[in-house]
């Protein structure tokens, strides 16, 4: 129905998180019904973001400036680095406004099952950051899964020699839950109760 352009568009939307064929068709239909007010602005915003947004060379956050807005914010506490699995976790912590320091995005967790080793994650850069700056605390804000715990243990061992204080978010993080699905209050409690 509707030709290859239409079908291609529906298939792209259908692969996005939380969407399927039915919602993809509804979105595409809505866009096509208002090309000037919805479809063209969306196309422009996508092109702009694809061109401008990059991974921060220091922390791994996504931003249109490098180093990112957080890394260059002089009001933030540069002695505390909060380690997270993904940018979604960083965004969740920022929304909850509980962390005034910097971040480090690993890009996943160690996983024997999927064959993800230390070299596949942004770990070397973290060790360099901790060794080469005034960092006094590293908060490991990893999800409470087996892989998250394995990764936290690995990082704690690798960071031990640096002498920094290593803490972990504790209470309120559900087993198997990723940080970005937690509500802000639970997230705040988890971070403040780190040990
Ligand atoms: Zn950054």
JSON list of C-alpha atoms and ligand atoms in Angstrom, two decimals:
[
{"chain": "A", "resi": 1, "resn": "UNK", "atom": "CA", "xyz": [0.00, 0.00, 0.00]},
{"chain": "A", "resi": 2, "resn": "UNK", "atom": "CA", "xyz": [1.19, 3.50, -0.85]},
{"chain": "A", "resi": 3, "resn": "UNK", "atom": "CA", "xyz": [4.50, 2.75, -2.53]},
{"chain": "A", "resi": 4, "resn": "UNK", "atom": "CA", "xyz": [8.08, 2.01, -1.39]},
{"chain": "A", "resi": 5, "resn": "UNK", "atom": "CA", "xyz": [8.77, 5.43, 0.23]},
{"chain": "A", "resi": 6, "resn": "UNK", "atom": "CA", "xyz": [5.78, 5.07, 2.52]},
{"chain": "A", "resi": 7, "resn": "UNK", "atom": "CA", "xyz": [6.61, 1.47, 3.38]},
{"chain": "A", "resi": 8, "resn": "UNK", "atom": "CA", "xyz": [10.25, 2.33, 4.12]},
{"chain": "A", "resi": 9, "resn": "UNK", "atom": "CA", "xyz": [9.16, 5.11, 6.47]},
{"chain": "A", "resi": 10, "resn": "UNK", "atom": "CA", "xyz": [6.74, 2.85, 8.33]},
{"chain": "A", "resi": 11, "resn": "UNK", "atom": "CA", "xyz": [9.43, 0.18, 8.77]},
{"chain": "A", "resi": 12, "resn": "UNK", "atom": "CA", "xyz": [11.87, 2.73, 10.23]},
{"chain": "A", "resi": 13, "resn": "UNK", "atom": "CA", "xyz": [9.33, 3.89, 12.82]},
{"chain": "A", "resi": 14, "resn": "UNK", "atom": "CA", "xyz": [8.26, 0.31, 13.57]},
{"chain": "A", "resi": 15, "resn": "UNK", "atom": "CA", "xyz": [11.83, -0.53, 14.72]},
{"chain": "A", "resi": 16, "resn": "UNK", "atom": "CA", "xyz": [11.98, 2.33, 17.26]},
{"chain": "A", "resi": 17, "resn": "UNK", "atom": "CA", "xyz": [11.69, 1.49, 20.99]},
{"chain": "A", "resi": 18, "resn": "UNK", "atom": "CA", "xyz": [8.12, 1.18, 22.15]},
{"chain": "A", "resi": 19, "resn": "UNK", "atom": "CA", "xyz": [6.64, 1.22, 18.66]},
{"chain": "A", "resi": 20, "resn": "UNK", "atom": "CA", "xyz": [5.37, -1.55, 16.42]},
{"chain": "A", "resi": 21, "resn": "UNK", "atom": "CA", "xyz": [3.76, -1.77, 13.00]},
{"chain": "A", "resi": 22, "resn": "UNK", "atom": "CA", "xyz": [0.43, -0.36, 14.16]},
{"chain": "A", "resi": 23, "resn": "UNK", "atom": "CA", "xyz": [1.84, 2.72, 15.94]},
{"chain": "A", "resi": 24, "resn": "UNK", "atom": "CA", "xyz": [4.30, 3.26, 13.08]},
{"chain": "A", "resi": 25, "resn": "UNK", "atom": "CA", "xyz": [1.43, 3.42, 10.60]},
{"chain": "A", "resi": 26, "resn": "UNK", "atom": "CA", "xyz": [-0.48, 5.87, 12.82]},
{"chain": "A", "resi": 27, "resn": "UNK", "atom": "CA", "xyz": [2.56, 8.15, 13.16]},
{"chain": "A", "resi": 28, "resn": "UNK", "atom": "CA", "xyz": [3.32, 8.13, 9.45]},
{"chain": "A", "resi": 29, "resn": "UNK", "atom": "CA", "xyz": [-0.31, 8.84, 8.63]},
{"chain": "A", "resi": 30, "resn": "UNK", "atom": "CA", "xyz": [-0.36, 11.78, 11.05]},
{"chain": "A", "resi": 31, "resn": "UNK", "atom": "CA", "xyz": [2.86, 13.15, 9.54]},
{"chain": "A", "resi": 32, "resn": "UNK", "atom": "CA", "xyz": [1.57, 12.85, 5.99]},
{"chain": "A", "resi": 33, "resn": "UNK", "atom": "CA", "xyz": [-1.64, 14.63, 6.90]},
{"chain": "A", "resi": 34, "resn": "UNK", "atom": "CA", "xyz": [0.32, 17.73, 7.97]},
{"chain": "A", "resi": 35, "resn": "UNK", "atom": "CA", "xyz": [3.46, 17.80, 5.85]},
{"chain": "A", "resi": 36, "resn": "UNK", "atom": "CA", "xyz": [4.27, 21.48, 6.46]},
{"chain": "A", "resi": 37, "resn": "UNK", "atom": "CA", "xyz": [3.70, 21.61, 10.20]},
{"chain": "A", "resi": 38, "resn": "UNK", "atom": "CA", "xyz": [4.88, 18.11, 11.18]},
{"chain": "A", "resi": 39, "resn": "UNK", "atom": "CA", "xyz": [6.72, 16.17, 8.53]},
{"chain": "A", "resi": 40, "resn": "UNK", "atom": "CA", "xyz": [9.14, 18.77, 7.15]},
{"chain": "A", "resi": 41, "resn": "UNK", "atom": "CA", "xyz": [10.07, 20.14, 10.63]},
{"chain": "A", "resi": 42, "resn": "UNK", "atom": "CA", "xyz": [10.67, 16.55, 11.81]},
{"chain": "A", "resi": 43, "resn": "UNK", "atom": "CA", "xyz": [12.90, 15.81, 8.83]},
{"chain": "A", "resi": 44, "resn": "UNK", "atom": "CA", "xyz": [14.85, 19.02, 9.47]},
{"chain": "A", "resi": 45, "resn": "UNK", "atom": "CA", "xyz": [15.21, 18.31, 13.21]},
{"chain": "A", "resi": 46, "resn": "UNK", "atom": "CA", "xyz": [16.45, 14.77, 12.49]},
{"chain": "A", "resi": 47, "resn": "UNK", "atom": "CA", "xyz": [19.01, 16.03, 9.98]},
{"chain": "A", "resi": 48, "resn": "UNK", "atom": "CA", "xyz": [20.17, 18.79, 12.35]},
{"chain": "A", "resi": 49, "resn": "UNK", "atom": "CA", "xyz": [20.56, 16.39, 15.28]},
{"chain": "A", "resi": 50, "resn": "UNK", "atom": "CA", "xyz": [22.33, 13.76, 13.17]},
{"chain": "A", "resi": 51, "resn": "UNK", "atom": "CA", "xyz": [24.79, 16.37, 11.99]},
{"chain": "A", "resi": 52, "resn": "UNK", "atom": "CA", "xyz": [25.37, 18.19, 15.30]},
{"chain": "A", "resi": 53, "resn": "UNK", "atom": "CA", "xyz": [25.14, 15.64, 18.12]},
{"chain": "A", "resi": 54, "resn": "UNK", "atom": "CA", "xyz": [28.27, 13.70, 18.96]},
{"chain": "A", "resi": 55, "resn": "UNK", "atom": "CA", "xyz": [29.61, 11.59, 21.80]},
{"chain": "A", "resi": 56, "resn": "UNK", "atom": "CA", "xyz": [31.56, 13.69, 24.35]},
{"chain": "A", "resi": 57, "resn": "UNK", "atom": "CA", "xyz": [35.25, 12.84, 24.17]},
{"chain": "A", "resi": 58, "resn": "UNK", "atom": "CA", "xyz": [35.58, 13.11, 27.95]},
{"chain": "A", "resi": 59, "resn": "UNK", "atom": "CA", "xyz": [32.51, 11.40, 29.40]},
{"chain": "A", "resi": 60, "resn": "UNK", "atom": "CA", "xyz": [30.57, 9.77, 26.53]},
{"chain": "A", "resi": 61, "resn": "UNK", "atom": "CA", "xyz": [27.44, 11.91, 26.92]},
{"chain": "A", "resi": 62, "resn": "UNK", "atom": "CA", "xyz": [25.62, 12.97, 23.75]},
{"chain": "A", "resi": 63, "resn": "UNK", "atom": "CA", "xyz": [25.74, 16.70, 23.02]},
{"chain": "A", "resi": 64, "resn": "UNK", "atom": "CA", "xyz": [26.21, 19.15, 20.18]},
{"chain": "A", "resi": 65, "resn": "UNK", "atom": "CA", "xyz": [29.37, 20.44, 21.85]},
{"chain": "A", "resi": 66, "resn": "UNK", "atom": "CA", "xyz": [32.50, 18.47, 22.68]},
{"chain": "A", "resi": 67, "resn": "UNK", "atom": "CA", "xyz": [33.40, 18.37, 25.56]},
{"chain": "A", "resi": 68, "resn": "UNK", "atom": "CA", "xyz": [29.74, 18.33, 26.50]},
{"chain": "A", "resi": 69, "resn": "UNK", "atom": "CA", "xyz": [27.69, 20.92, 28.40]},
{"chain": "A", "resi": 70, "resn": "UNK", "atom": "CA", "xyz": [28.10, 18.98, 31.68]},
{"chain": "A", "resi": 71, "resn": "UNK", "atom": "CA", "xyz": [31.87, 18.50, 31.36]},
{"chain": "A", "resi": 72, "resn": "UNK", "atom": "CA", "xyz": [32.39, 22.22, 30.64]},
{"chain": "A", "resi": 73, "resn": "UNK", "atom": "CA", "xyz": [30.04, 23.46, 33.40]},
{"chain": "A", "resi": 74, "resn": "UNK", "atom": "CA", "xyz": [32.32, 25.21, 35.91]},
{"chain": "A", "resi": 75, "resn": "UNK", "atom": "CA", "xyz": [29.64, 25.01, 38.61]},
{"chain": "A", "resi": 76, "resn": "UNK", "atom": "CA", "xyz": [29.85, 21.23, 38.78]},
{"chain": "A", "resi": 77, "resn": "UNK", "atom": "CA", "xyz": [31.95, 19.34, 41.32]},
{"chain": "A", "resi": 78, "resn": "UNK", "atom": "CA", "xyz": [34.85, 17.93, 39.32]},
{"chain": "A", "resi": 79, "resn": "UNK", "atom": "CA", "xyz": [36.01, 15.71, 42.19]},
{"chain": "A", "resi": 80, "resn": "UNK", "atom": "CA", "xyz": [33.08, 13.27, 41.84]},
{"chain": "A", "resi": 81, "resn": "UNK", "atom": "CA", "xyz": [32.50, 11.09, 38.79]},
{"chain": "A", "resi": 82, "resn": "UNK", "atom": "CA", "xyz": [29.29, 9.06, 38.52]},
{"chain": "A", "resi": 83, "resn": "UNK", "atom": "CA", "xyz": [29.72, 6.00, 36.30]},
{"chain": "A", "resi": 84, "resn": "UNK", "atom": "CA", "xyz": [26.62, 4.90, 34.36]},
{"chain": "A", "resi": 85, "resn": "UNK", "atom": "CA", "xyz": [25.93, 2.27, 31.71]},
{"chain": "A", "resi": 86, "resn": "UNK", "atom": "CA", "xyz": [24.27, 4.48, 29.14]},
{"chain": "A", "resi": 87, "resn": "UNK", "atom": "CA", "xyz": [23.32, 8.04, 28.25]},
{"chain": "A", "resi": 88, "resn": "UNK", "atom": "CA", "xyz": [19.71, 7.24, 29.25]},
{"chain": "A", "resi": 89, "resn": "UNK", "atom": "CA", "xyz": [20.92, 6.69, 32.83]},
{"chain": "A", "resi": 90, "resn": "UNK", "atom": "CA", "xyz": [22.81, 9.99, 32.75]},
{"chain": "A", "resi": 91, "resn": "UNK", "atom": "CA", "xyz": [19.66, 11.77, 31.58]},
{"chain": "A", "resi": 92, "resn": "UNK", "atom": "CA", "xyz": [17.63, 10.11, 34.34]},
{"chain": "A", "resi": 93, "resn": "UNK", "atom": "CA", "xyz": [20.09, 11.28, 37.02]},
{"chain": "A", "resi": 94, "resn": "UNK", "atom": "CA", "xyz": [20.10, 14.80, 35.57]},
{"chain": "A", "resi": 95, "resn": "UNK", "atom": "CA", "xyz": [16.30, 14.88, 35.59]},
{"chain": "A", "resi": 96, "resn": "UNK", "atom": "CA", "xyz": [16.33, 13.87, 39.26]},
{"chain": "A", "resi": 97, "resn": "UNK", "atom": "CA", "xyz": [18.89, 16.63, 40.02]},
{"chain": "A", "resi": 98, "resn": "UNK", "atom": "CA", "xyz": [20.71, 14.52, 42.59]},
{"chain": "A", "resi": 99, "resn": "UNK", "atom": "CA", "xyz": [24.25, 14.56, 41.23]},
{"chain": "A", "resi": 100, "resn": "UNK", "atom": "CA", "xyz": [26.27, 17.75, 41.00]},
{"chain": "A", "resi": 101, "resn": "UNK", "atom": "CA", "xyz": [29.48, 16.15, 39.77]},
{"chain": "A", "resi": 102, "resn": "UNK", "atom": "CA", "xyz": [30.59, 14.76, 36.42]},
{"chain": "A", "resi": 103, "resn": "UNK", "atom": "CA", "xyz": [29.66, 11.52, 34.65]},
{"chain": "A", "resi": 104, "resn": "UNK", "atom": "CA", "xyz": [31.30, 8.70, 32.77]},
{"chain": "A", "resi": 105, "resn": "UNK", "atom": "CA", "xyz": [29.25, 6.64, 30.32]},
{"chain": "A", "resi": 106, "resn": "UNK", "atom": "CA", "xyz": [30.53, 3.05, 29.95]},
{"chain": "A", "resi": 107, "resn": "UNK", "atom": "CA", "xyz": [28.42, 2.11, 26.94]},
{"chain": "A", "resi": 108, "resn": "UNK", "atom": "CA", "xyz": [27.10, -1.10, 28.52]},
{"chain": "A", "resi": 109, "resn": "UNK", "atom": "CA", "xyz": [28.18, -3.68, 31.07]},
{"chain": "A", "resi": 110, "resn": "UNK", "atom": "CA", "xyz": [30.59, -6.58, 31.02]},
{"chain": "A", "resi": 111, "resn": "UNK", "atom": "CA", "xyz": [28.69, -9.62, 29.83]},
{"chain": "A", "resi": 112, "resn": "UNK", "atom": "CA", "xyz": [29.93, -13.16, 29.41]},
{"chain": "A", "resi": 113, "resn": "UNK", "atom": "CA", "xyz": [26.73, -14.04, 27.59]},
{"chain": "A", "resi": 114, "resn": "UNK", "atom": "CA", "xyz": [27.00, -11.41, 24.87]},
{"chain": "A", "resi": 115, "resn": "UNK", "atom": "CA", "xyz": [30.81, -11.49, 24.86]},
{"chain": "A", "resi": 116, "resn": "UNK", "atom": "CA", "xyz": [31.27, -7.89, 26.06]},
{"chain": "A", "resi": 117, "resn": "UNK", "atom": "CA", "xyz": [34.74, -7.51, 27.61]},
{"chain": "A", "resi": 118, "resn": "UNK", "atom": "CA", "xyz": [36.56, -4.54, 29.22]},
{"chain": "A", "resi": 119, "resn": "UNK", "atom": "CA", "xyz": [37.96, -3.42, 25.85]},
{"chain": "A", "resi": 120, "resn": "UNK", "atom": "CA", "xyz": [34.45, -3.07, 24.44]},
{"chain": "A", "resi": 121, "resn": "UNK", "atom": "CA", "xyz": [33.51, -0.52, 27.10]},
{"chain": "A", "resi": 122, "resn": "UNK", "atom": "CA", "xyz": [34.70, 3.03, 27.83]},
{"chain": "A", "resi": 123, "resn": "UNK", "atom": "CA", "xyz": [36.82, 1.80, 30.78]},
{"chain": "A", "resi": 124, "resn": "UNK", "atom": "CA", "xyz": [40.34, 2.85, 29.77]},
{"chain": "A", "resi": 125, "resn": "UNK", "atom": "CA", "xyz": [39.21, 6.47, 29.47]},
{"chain": "A", "resi": 126, "resn": "UNK", "atom": "CA", "xyz": [37.70, 6.29, 32.97]},
{"chain": "A", "resi": 127, "resn": "UNK", "atom": "CA", "xyz": [40.95, 5.02, 34.48]},
{"chain": "A", "resi": 128, "resn": "UNK", "atom": "CA", "xyz": [42.83, 7.81, 32.68]},
{"chain": "A", "resi": 129, "resn": "UNK", "atom": "CA", "xyz": [40.39, 10.44, 33.96]},
{"chain": "A", "resi": 130, "resn": "UNK", "atom": "CA", "xyz": [40.70, 9.23, 37.54]},
{"chain": "A", "resi": 131, "resn": "UNK", "atom": "CA", "xyz": [44.50, 9.01, 37.35]},
{"chain": "A", "resi": 132, "resn": "UNK", "atom": "CA", "xyz": [45.00, 12.38, 35.71]},
{"chain": "A", "resi": 133, "resn": "UNK", "atom": "CA", "xyz": [42.72, 14.72, 37.63]},
{"chain": "A", "resi": 134, "resn": "UNK", "atom": "CA", "xyz": [41.51, 15.81, 41.05]},
{"chain": "A", "resi": 135, "resn": "UNK", "atom": "CA", "xyz": [38.88, 13.05, 41.33]},
{"chain": "A", "resi": 136, "resn": "UNK", "atom": "CA", "xyz": [38.25, 11.98, 44.94]},
{"chain": "A", "resi": 137, "resn": "UNK", "atom": "CA", "xyz": [35.14, 9.81, 44.54]},
{"chain": "A", "resi": 138, "resn": "UNK", "atom": "CA", "xyz": [33.77, 7.49, 41.87]},
{"chain": "A", "resi": 139, "resn": "UNK", "atom": "CA", "xyz": [30.10, 6.55, 42.22]},
{"chain": "A", "resi": 140, "resn": "UNK", "atom": "CA", "xyz": [29.21, 3.30, 40.47]},
{"chain": "A", "resi": 141, "resn": "UNK", "atom": "CA", "xyz": [25.57, 3.81, 39.43]},
{"chain": "A", "resi": 142, "resn": "UNK", "atom": "CA", "xyz": [25.14, 0.53, 37.57]},
{"chain": "A", "resi": 143, "resn": "UNK", "atom": "CA", "xyz": [21.96, -1.48, 37.40]},
{"chain": "A", "resi": 144, "resn": "UNK", "atom": "CA", "xyz": [21.37, -4.22, 39.94]},
{"chain": "A", "resi": 145, "resn": "UNK", "atom": "CA", "xyz": [21.74, -7.06, 37.46]},
{"chain": "A", "resi": 146, "resn": "UNK", "atom": "CA", "xyz": [24.39, -9.80, 37.54]},
{"chain": "A", "resi": 147, "resn": "UNK", "atom": "CA", "xyz": [26.23, -8.02, 34.72]},
{"chain": "A", "resi": 148, "resn": "UNK", "atom": "CA", "xyz": [25.93, -4.67, 36.50]},
{"chain": "A", "resi": 149, "resn": "UNK", "atom": "CA", "xyz": [27.35, -6.16, 39.70]},
{"chain": "A", "resi": 150, "resn": "UNK", "atom": "CA", "xyz": [30.17, -7.89, 37.78]},
{"chain": "A", "resi": 151, "resn": "UNK", "atom": "CA", "xyz": [31.05, -4.62, 36.10]},
{"chain": "A", "resi": 152, "resn": "UNK", "atom": "CA", "xyz": [30.98, -2.70, 39.40]},
{"chain": "A", "resi": 153, "resn": "UNK", "atom": "CA", "xyz": [33.26, -5.30, 40.99]},
{"chain": "A", "resi": 154, "resn": "UNK", "atom": "CA", "xyz": [35.68, -5.13, 38.04]},
{"chain": "A", "resi": 155, "resn": "UNK", "atom": "CA", "xyz": [35.80, -1.33, 38.13]},
{"chain": "A", "resi": 156, "resn": "UNK", "atom": "CA", "xyz": [36.27, -1.24, 41.90]},
{"chain": "A", "resi": 157, "resn": "UNK", "atom": "CA", "xyz": [39.30, -3.54, 41.54]},
{"chain": "A", "resi": 158, "resn": "UNK", "atom": "CA", "xyz": [40.80, -1.53, 38.70]},
{"chain": "A", "resi": 159, "resn": "UNK", "atom": "CA", "xyz": [40.26, 1.75, 40.55]},
{"chain": "A", "resi": 160, "resn": "UNK", "atom": "CA", "xyz": [41.53, 0.53, 43.91]},
{"chain": "A", "resi": 161, "resn": "UNK", "atom": "CA", "xyz": [45.14, 1.47, 43.20]},
{"chain": "A", "resi": 162, "resn": "UNK", "atom": "CA", "xyz": [44.17, 5.09, 42.51]},
{"chain": "A", "resi": 163, "resn": "UNK", "atom": "CA", "xyz": [43.11, 5.55, 46.13]},
{"chain": "A", "resi": 164, "resn": "UNK", "atom": "CA", "xyz": [39.80, 7.26, 45.26]},
{"chain": "A", "resi": 165, "resn": "UNK", "atom": "CA", "xyz": [36.71, 6.61, 47.34]},
{"chain": "A", "resi": 166, "resn": "UNK", "atom": "CA", "xyz": [34.49, 4.13, 45.49]},
{"chain": "A", "resi": 167, "resn": "UNK", "atom": "CA", "xyz": [30.78, 4.08, 46.30]},
{"chain": "A", "resi": 168, "resn": "UNK", "atom": "CA", "xyz": [27.77, 2.28, 44.84]},
{"chain": "A", "resi": 169, "resn": "UNK", "atom": "CA", "xyz": [24.15, 3.31, 44.61]},
{"chain": "A", "resi": 170, "resn": "UNK", "atom": "CA", "xyz": [22.37, 1.00, 46.94]},
{"chain": "A", "resi": 171, "resn": "UNK", "atom": "CA", "xyz": [18.82, 1.19, 48.20]},
{"chain": "A", "resi": 172, "resn": "UNK", "atom": "CA", "xyz": [15.82, 1.40, 45.94]},
{"chain": "A", "resi": 173, "resn": "UNK", "atom": "CA", "xyz": [17.34, 0.01, 42.77]},
{"chain": "A", "resi": 174, "resn": "UNK", "atom": "CA", "xyz": [15.20, -2.98, 41.77]},
{"chain": "A", "resi": 175, "resn": "UNK", "atom": "CA", "xyz": [16.95, -6.17, 40.68]},
{"chain": "A", "resi": 176, "resn": "UNK", "atom": "CA", "xyz": [17.22, -6.22, 36.92]},
{"chain": "A", "resi": 177, "resn": "UNK", "atom": "CA", "xyz": [16.04, -2.63, 36.66]},
{"chain": "A", "resi": 178, "resn": "UNK", "atom": "CA", "xyz": [17.85, -0.09, 34.56]},
{"chain": "A", "resi": 179, "resn": "UNK", "atom": "CA", "xyz": [18.28, 3.35, 36.08]},
{"chain": "A", "resi": 180, "resn": "UNK", "atom": "CA", "xyz": [16.30, 5.19, 33.45]},
{"chain": "A", "resi": 181, "resn": "UNK", "atom": "CA", "xyz": [13.03, 3.46, 34.35]},
{"chain": "A", "resi": 182, "resn": "UNK", "atom": "CA", "xyz": [13.20, 4.60, 37.98]},
{"chain": "A", "resi": 183, "resn": "UNK", "atom": "CA", "xyz": [11.16, 7.55, 39.15]},
{"chain": "A", "resi": 184, "resn": "UNK", "atom": "CA", "xyz": [13.12, 10.60, 40.25]},
{"chain": "A", "resi": 185, "resn": "UNK", "atom": "CA", "xyz": [12.47, 10.14, 43.97]},
{"chain": "A", "resi": 186, "resn": "UNK", "atom": "CA", "xyz": [13.69, 6.54, 43.98]},
{"chain": "A", "resi": 187, "resn": "UNK", "atom": "CA", "xyz": [16.73, 7.59, 42.01]},
{"chain": "A", "resi": 188, "resn": "UNK", "atom": "CA", "xyz": [17.51, 10.37, 44.47]},
{"chain": "A", "resi": 189, "resn": "UNK", "atom": "CA", "xyz": [17.23, 7.96, 47.39]},
{"chain": "A", "resi": 190, "resn": "UNK", "atom": "CA", "xyz": [19.46, 5.43, 45.63]},
{"chain": "A", "resi": 191, "resn": "UNK", "atom": "CA", "xyz": [22.18, 7.99, 45.00]},
{"chain": "A", "resi": 192, "resn": "UNK", "atom": "CA", "xyz": [22.07, 9.69, 48.39]},
{"chain": "A", "resi": 193, "resn": "UNK", "atom": "CA", "xyz": [22.20, 6.29, 50.13]},
{"chain": "A", "resi": 194, "resn": "UNK", "atom": "CA", "xyz": [25.36, 5.23, 48.34]},
{"chain": "A", "resi": 195, "resn": "UNK", "atom": "CA", "xyz": [27.99, 3.41, 50.35]},
{"chain": "B", "resi": 1, "resn": "LIG", "atom": "ZN1", "xyz": [31.09, 15.18, 28.75]}
]
